[in-house]
Short mmCIF file of C-alpha atoms and ligand atoms in Angstrom, two decimals:
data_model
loop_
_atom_site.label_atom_id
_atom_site.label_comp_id
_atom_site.label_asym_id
_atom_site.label_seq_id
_atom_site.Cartn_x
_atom_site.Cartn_y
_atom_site.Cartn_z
CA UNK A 145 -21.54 3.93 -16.42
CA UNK A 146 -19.51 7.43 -16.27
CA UNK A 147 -19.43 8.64 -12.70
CA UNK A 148 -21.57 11.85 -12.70
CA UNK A 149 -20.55 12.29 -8.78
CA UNK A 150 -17.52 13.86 -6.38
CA UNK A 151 -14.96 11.67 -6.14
CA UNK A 152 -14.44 10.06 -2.67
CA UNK A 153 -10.91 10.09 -2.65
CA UNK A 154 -8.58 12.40 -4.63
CA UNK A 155 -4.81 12.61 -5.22
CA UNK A 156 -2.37 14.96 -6.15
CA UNK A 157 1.43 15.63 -7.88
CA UNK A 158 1.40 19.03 -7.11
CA UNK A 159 4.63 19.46 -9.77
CA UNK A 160 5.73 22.54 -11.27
CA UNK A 161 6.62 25.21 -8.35
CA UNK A 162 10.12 24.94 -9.74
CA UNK A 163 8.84 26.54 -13.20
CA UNK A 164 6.78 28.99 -11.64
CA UNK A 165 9.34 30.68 -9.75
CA UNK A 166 11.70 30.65 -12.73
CA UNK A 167 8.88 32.02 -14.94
CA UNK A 168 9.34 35.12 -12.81
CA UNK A 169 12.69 35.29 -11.96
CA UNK A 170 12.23 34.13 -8.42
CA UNK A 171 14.13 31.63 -6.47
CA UNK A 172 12.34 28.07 -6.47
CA UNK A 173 11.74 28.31 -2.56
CA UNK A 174 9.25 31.27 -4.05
CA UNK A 175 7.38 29.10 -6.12
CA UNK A 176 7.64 26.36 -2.85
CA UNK A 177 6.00 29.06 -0.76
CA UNK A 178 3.46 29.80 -3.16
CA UNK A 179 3.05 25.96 -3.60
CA UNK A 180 1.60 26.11 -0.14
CA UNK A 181 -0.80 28.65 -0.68
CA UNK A 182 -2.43 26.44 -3.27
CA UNK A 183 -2.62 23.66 -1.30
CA UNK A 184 -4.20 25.47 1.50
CA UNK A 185 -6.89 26.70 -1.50
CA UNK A 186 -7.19 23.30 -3.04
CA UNK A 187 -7.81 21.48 0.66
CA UNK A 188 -10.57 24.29 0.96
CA UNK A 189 -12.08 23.36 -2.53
CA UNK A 190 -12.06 19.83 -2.11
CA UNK A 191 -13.79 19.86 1.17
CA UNK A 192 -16.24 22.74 -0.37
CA UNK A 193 -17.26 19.70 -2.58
CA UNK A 194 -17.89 17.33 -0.83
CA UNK A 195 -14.47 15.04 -1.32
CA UNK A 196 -13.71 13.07 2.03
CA UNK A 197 -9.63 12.27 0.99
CA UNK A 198 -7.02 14.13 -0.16
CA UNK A 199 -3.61 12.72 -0.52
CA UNK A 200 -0.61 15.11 -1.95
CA UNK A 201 2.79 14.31 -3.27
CA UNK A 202 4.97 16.66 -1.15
CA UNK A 203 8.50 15.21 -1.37
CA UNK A 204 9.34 12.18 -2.85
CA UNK A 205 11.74 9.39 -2.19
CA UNK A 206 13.87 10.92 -5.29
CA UNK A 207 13.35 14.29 -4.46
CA UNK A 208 16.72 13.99 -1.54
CA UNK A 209 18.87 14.15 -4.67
CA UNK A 210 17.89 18.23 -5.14
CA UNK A 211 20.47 20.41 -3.63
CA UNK A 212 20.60 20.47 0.59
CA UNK A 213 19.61 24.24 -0.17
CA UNK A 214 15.80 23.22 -1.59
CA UNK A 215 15.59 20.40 0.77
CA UNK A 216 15.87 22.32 3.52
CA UNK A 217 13.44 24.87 2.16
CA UNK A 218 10.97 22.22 1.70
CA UNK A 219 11.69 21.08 5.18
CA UNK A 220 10.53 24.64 6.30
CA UNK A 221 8.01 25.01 4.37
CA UNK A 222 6.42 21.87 5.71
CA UNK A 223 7.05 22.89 9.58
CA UNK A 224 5.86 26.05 8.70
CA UNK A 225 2.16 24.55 7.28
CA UNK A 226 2.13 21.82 10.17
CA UNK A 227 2.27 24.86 12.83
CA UNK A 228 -0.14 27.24 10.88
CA UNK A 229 -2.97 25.07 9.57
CA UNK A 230 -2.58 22.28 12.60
CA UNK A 231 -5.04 24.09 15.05
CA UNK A 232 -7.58 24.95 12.43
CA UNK A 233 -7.45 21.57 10.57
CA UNK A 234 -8.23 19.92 13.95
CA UNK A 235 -11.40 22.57 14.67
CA UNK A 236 -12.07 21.63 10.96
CA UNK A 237 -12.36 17.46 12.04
CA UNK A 238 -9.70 16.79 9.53
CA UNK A 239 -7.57 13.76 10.32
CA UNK A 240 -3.63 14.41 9.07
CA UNK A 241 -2.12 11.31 8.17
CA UNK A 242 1.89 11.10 6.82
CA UNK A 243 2.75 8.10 4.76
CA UNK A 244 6.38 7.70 3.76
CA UNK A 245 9.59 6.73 4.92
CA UNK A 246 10.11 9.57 7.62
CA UNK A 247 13.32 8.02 9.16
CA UNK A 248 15.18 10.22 6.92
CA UNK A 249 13.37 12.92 8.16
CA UNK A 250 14.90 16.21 10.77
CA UNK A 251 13.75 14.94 13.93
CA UNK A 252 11.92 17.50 14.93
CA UNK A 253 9.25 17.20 11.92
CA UNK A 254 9.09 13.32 12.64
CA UNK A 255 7.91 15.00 16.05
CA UNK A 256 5.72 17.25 14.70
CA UNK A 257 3.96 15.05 12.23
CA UNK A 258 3.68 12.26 15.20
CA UNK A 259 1.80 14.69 16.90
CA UNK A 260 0.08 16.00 14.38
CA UNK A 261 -1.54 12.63 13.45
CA UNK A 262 -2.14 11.88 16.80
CA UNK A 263 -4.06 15.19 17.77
CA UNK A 264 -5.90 14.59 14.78
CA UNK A 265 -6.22 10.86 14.63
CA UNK A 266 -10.21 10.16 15.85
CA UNK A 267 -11.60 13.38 13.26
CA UNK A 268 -13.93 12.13 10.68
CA UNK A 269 -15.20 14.82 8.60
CA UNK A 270 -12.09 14.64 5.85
CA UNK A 271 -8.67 12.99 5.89
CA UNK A 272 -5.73 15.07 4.29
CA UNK A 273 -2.63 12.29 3.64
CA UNK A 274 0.79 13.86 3.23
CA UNK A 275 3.04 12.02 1.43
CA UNK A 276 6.71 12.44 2.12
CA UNK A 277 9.56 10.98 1.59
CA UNK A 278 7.42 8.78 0.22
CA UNK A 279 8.55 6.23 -3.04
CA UNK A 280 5.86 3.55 -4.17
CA UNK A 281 8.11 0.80 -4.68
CA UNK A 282 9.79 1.16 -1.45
CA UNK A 283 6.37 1.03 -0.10
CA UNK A 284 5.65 -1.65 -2.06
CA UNK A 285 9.22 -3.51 -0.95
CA UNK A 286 8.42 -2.77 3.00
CA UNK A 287 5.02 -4.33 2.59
CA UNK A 288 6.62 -7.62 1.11
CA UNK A 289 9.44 -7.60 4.18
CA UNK A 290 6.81 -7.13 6.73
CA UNK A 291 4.56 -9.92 5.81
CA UNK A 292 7.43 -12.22 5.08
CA UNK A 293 8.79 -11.57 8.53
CA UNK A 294 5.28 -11.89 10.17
CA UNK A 295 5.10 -15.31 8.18
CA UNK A 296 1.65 -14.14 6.87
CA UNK A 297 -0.23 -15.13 3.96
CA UNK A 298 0.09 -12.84 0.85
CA UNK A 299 -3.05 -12.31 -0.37
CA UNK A 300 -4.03 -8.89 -2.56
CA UNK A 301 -5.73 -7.85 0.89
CA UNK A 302 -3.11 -8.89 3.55
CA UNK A 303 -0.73 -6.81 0.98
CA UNK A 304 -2.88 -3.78 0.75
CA UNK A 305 -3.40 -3.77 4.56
CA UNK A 306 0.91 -3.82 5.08
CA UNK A 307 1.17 -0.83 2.84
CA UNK A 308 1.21 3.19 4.35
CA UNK A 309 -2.19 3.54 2.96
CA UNK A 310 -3.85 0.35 4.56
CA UNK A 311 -7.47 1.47 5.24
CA UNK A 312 -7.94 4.15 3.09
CA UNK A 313 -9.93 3.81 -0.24
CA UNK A 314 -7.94 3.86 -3.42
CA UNK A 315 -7.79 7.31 -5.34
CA UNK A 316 -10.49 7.70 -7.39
CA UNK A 317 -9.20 10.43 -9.25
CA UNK A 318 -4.73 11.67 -9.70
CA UNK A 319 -4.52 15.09 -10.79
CA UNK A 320 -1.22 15.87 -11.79
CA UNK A 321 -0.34 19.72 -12.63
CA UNK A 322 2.72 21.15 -14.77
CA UNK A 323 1.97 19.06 -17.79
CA UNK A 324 4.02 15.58 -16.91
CA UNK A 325 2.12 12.53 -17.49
CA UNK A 326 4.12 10.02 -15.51
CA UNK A 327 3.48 8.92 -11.80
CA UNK A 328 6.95 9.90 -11.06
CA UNK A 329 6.72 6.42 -8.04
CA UNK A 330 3.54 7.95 -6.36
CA UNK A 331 0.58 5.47 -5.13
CA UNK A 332 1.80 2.75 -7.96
CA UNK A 333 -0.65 0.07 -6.26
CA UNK A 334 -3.00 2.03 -5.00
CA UNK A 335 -4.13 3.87 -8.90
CA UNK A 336 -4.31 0.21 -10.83
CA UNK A 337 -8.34 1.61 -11.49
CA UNK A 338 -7.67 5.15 -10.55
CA UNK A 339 -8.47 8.22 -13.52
CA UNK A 340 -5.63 10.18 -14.59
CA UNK A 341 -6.28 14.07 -15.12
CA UNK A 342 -2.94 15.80 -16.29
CA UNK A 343 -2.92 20.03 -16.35
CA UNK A 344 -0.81 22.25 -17.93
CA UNK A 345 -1.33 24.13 -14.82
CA UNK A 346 1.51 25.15 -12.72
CA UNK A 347 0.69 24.19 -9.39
CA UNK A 348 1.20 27.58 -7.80
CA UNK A 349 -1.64 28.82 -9.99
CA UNK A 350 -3.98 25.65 -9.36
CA UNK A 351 -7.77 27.26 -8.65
CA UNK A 352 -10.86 25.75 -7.98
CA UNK A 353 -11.55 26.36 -11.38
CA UNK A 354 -9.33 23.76 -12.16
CA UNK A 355 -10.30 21.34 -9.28
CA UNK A 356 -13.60 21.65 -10.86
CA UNK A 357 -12.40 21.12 -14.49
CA UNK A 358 -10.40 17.63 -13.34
CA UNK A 359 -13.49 16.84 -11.19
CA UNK A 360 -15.81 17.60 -14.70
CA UNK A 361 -13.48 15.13 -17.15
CA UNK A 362 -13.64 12.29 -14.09
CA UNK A 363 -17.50 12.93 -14.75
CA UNK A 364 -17.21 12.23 -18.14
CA UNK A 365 -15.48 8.92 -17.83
CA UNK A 366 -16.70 5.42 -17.83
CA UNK A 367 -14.50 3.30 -15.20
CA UNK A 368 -15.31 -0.10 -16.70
CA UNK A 369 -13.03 -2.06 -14.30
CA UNK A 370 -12.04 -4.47 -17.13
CA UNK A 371 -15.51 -5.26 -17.57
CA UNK A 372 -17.63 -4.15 -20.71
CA UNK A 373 -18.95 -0.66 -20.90
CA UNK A 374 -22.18 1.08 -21.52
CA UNK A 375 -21.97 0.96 -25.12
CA UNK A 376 -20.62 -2.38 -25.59
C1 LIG B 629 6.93 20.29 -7.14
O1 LIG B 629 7.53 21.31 -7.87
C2 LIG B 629 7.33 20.31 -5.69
C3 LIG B 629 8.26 19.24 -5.31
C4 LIG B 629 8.71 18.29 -6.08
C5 LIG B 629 8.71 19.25 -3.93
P1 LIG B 629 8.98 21.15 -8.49
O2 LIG B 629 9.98 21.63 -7.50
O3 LIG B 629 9.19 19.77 -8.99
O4 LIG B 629 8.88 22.16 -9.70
P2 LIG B 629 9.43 21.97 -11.17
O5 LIG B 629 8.95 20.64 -11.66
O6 LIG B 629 10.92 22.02 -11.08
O7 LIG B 629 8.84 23.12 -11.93
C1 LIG B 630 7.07 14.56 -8.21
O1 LIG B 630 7.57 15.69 -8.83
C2 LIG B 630 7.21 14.69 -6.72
C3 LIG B 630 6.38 15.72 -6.10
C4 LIG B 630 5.50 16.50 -6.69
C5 LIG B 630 6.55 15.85 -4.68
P1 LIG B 630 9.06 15.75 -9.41
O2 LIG B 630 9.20 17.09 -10.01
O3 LIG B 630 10.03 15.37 -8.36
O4 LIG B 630 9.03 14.59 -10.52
P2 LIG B 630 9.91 14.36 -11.82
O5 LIG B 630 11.33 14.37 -11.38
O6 LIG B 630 9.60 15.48 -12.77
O7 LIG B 630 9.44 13.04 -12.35
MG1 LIG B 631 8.81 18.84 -10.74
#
């Protein structure tokens, strides 16, 4: 059956700020800062329509080999977005949720997102998941070490439930802007049945037009789950 219905839980590489920025003749923290403005759009969309989940690719695992410079940009950026949007997110009943390894982390965000998901940590009317310093495969590696330690059994559920994401639905739909079609290590469990939209959109331009065009092609497919389809 195709899926003629909003996606419960959506996922994002927001890729491309880099090109933006250079498209212009700007420095990448630019097309960072503009980066942000789209995600504040895009949250605003997605909860317009009805989507309870939104989990972004912010930094990845990979992404501490850029230069200190852009890491420490980034790092701004994101205190920056926790301190604006924090107080209107929470009037909003949006729960914030971090998944990653944040050890490597200034302490003072570790602090900040701590609080942040605490504050926020009983709101039900959407979830926004941040993912940072996050890798899949080193998610997928401290899931395996904490069951072994624990002794417990490793079933396809006990896993799930040892992984960042344990509890929240798989994506139903990845969006991922800038024209790459690779996961680049994000959510590699979590999108085994998950539909792929890629965009040539740069993410600093990404519009609800677009949220709306990725939301219309997830429409138009048939998630068969390995099973036979409608026209079979
Ligand atoms: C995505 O934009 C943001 C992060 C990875 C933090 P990029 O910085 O990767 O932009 P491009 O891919 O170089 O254009
Ligand atoms: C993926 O983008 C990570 C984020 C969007 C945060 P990258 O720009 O780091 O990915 P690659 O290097 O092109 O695969
Ligand atoms: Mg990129």
């Amino acid at each position: 059956m195709t899926a003629p219905r909003i996606p419960r839980h959506i996922a994002i590489i927001m890729d491309g700020n880099g090109r933006w920025a250079a498209a212009r003749g700007l420095p990448r923290a630019m097309g960072h800062r503009q980066g942000m403005e789209a995600l504040k759009r895009t949250l605003k969309a997605v909860r317009e329509r009805g989507v309870e989940i939104l989990t972004i690719y912010a930094f990845s695992a990979e992404n501490w080999s850029r230069p200190e410079a852009e890491i420490s940009d980034l790092m701004e950026l994101l205190r920056l977005y926790i301190r604006a949007e924090l107080a209107e997110l929470h009037r909003d009943g949006v729960r914030l949720r971090f998944i990653g390894d944040h050890a490597r982390l200034p302490q003072d965000v570790q602090k900040l997102m701590q609080d942040a998901a605490e504050l926020t940590r009983d709101n039900v009317t959407g979830t926004l998941v941040i993912a940072l310093s996050y890798g899949g495969r080193q998610e997928i590696v401290q899931a395996a070490q904490k069951l072994a330690t624990q002794g417990a059994e490793i079933t396809e559920e006990s896993f799930a439930s040892a992984l960042y994401t344990a509890d929240l639905p798989d994506p139903d739909l990845l969006i991922r802007t800038s024209g790459e079609m690779r996961l680049s290590n994000f959510l590699l469990w979590q999108t085994a049945y998950t539909e792929f939209v890629f965009t040539e959109t740069l993410w600093p331009d990404f519009a609800a037009k677009d949220l709306d065009a990725a939301i219309n092609k997830y429409q138009q497919r048939e998630r068969r789950y390995g099973k036979l389809g409608q026209l079979a």
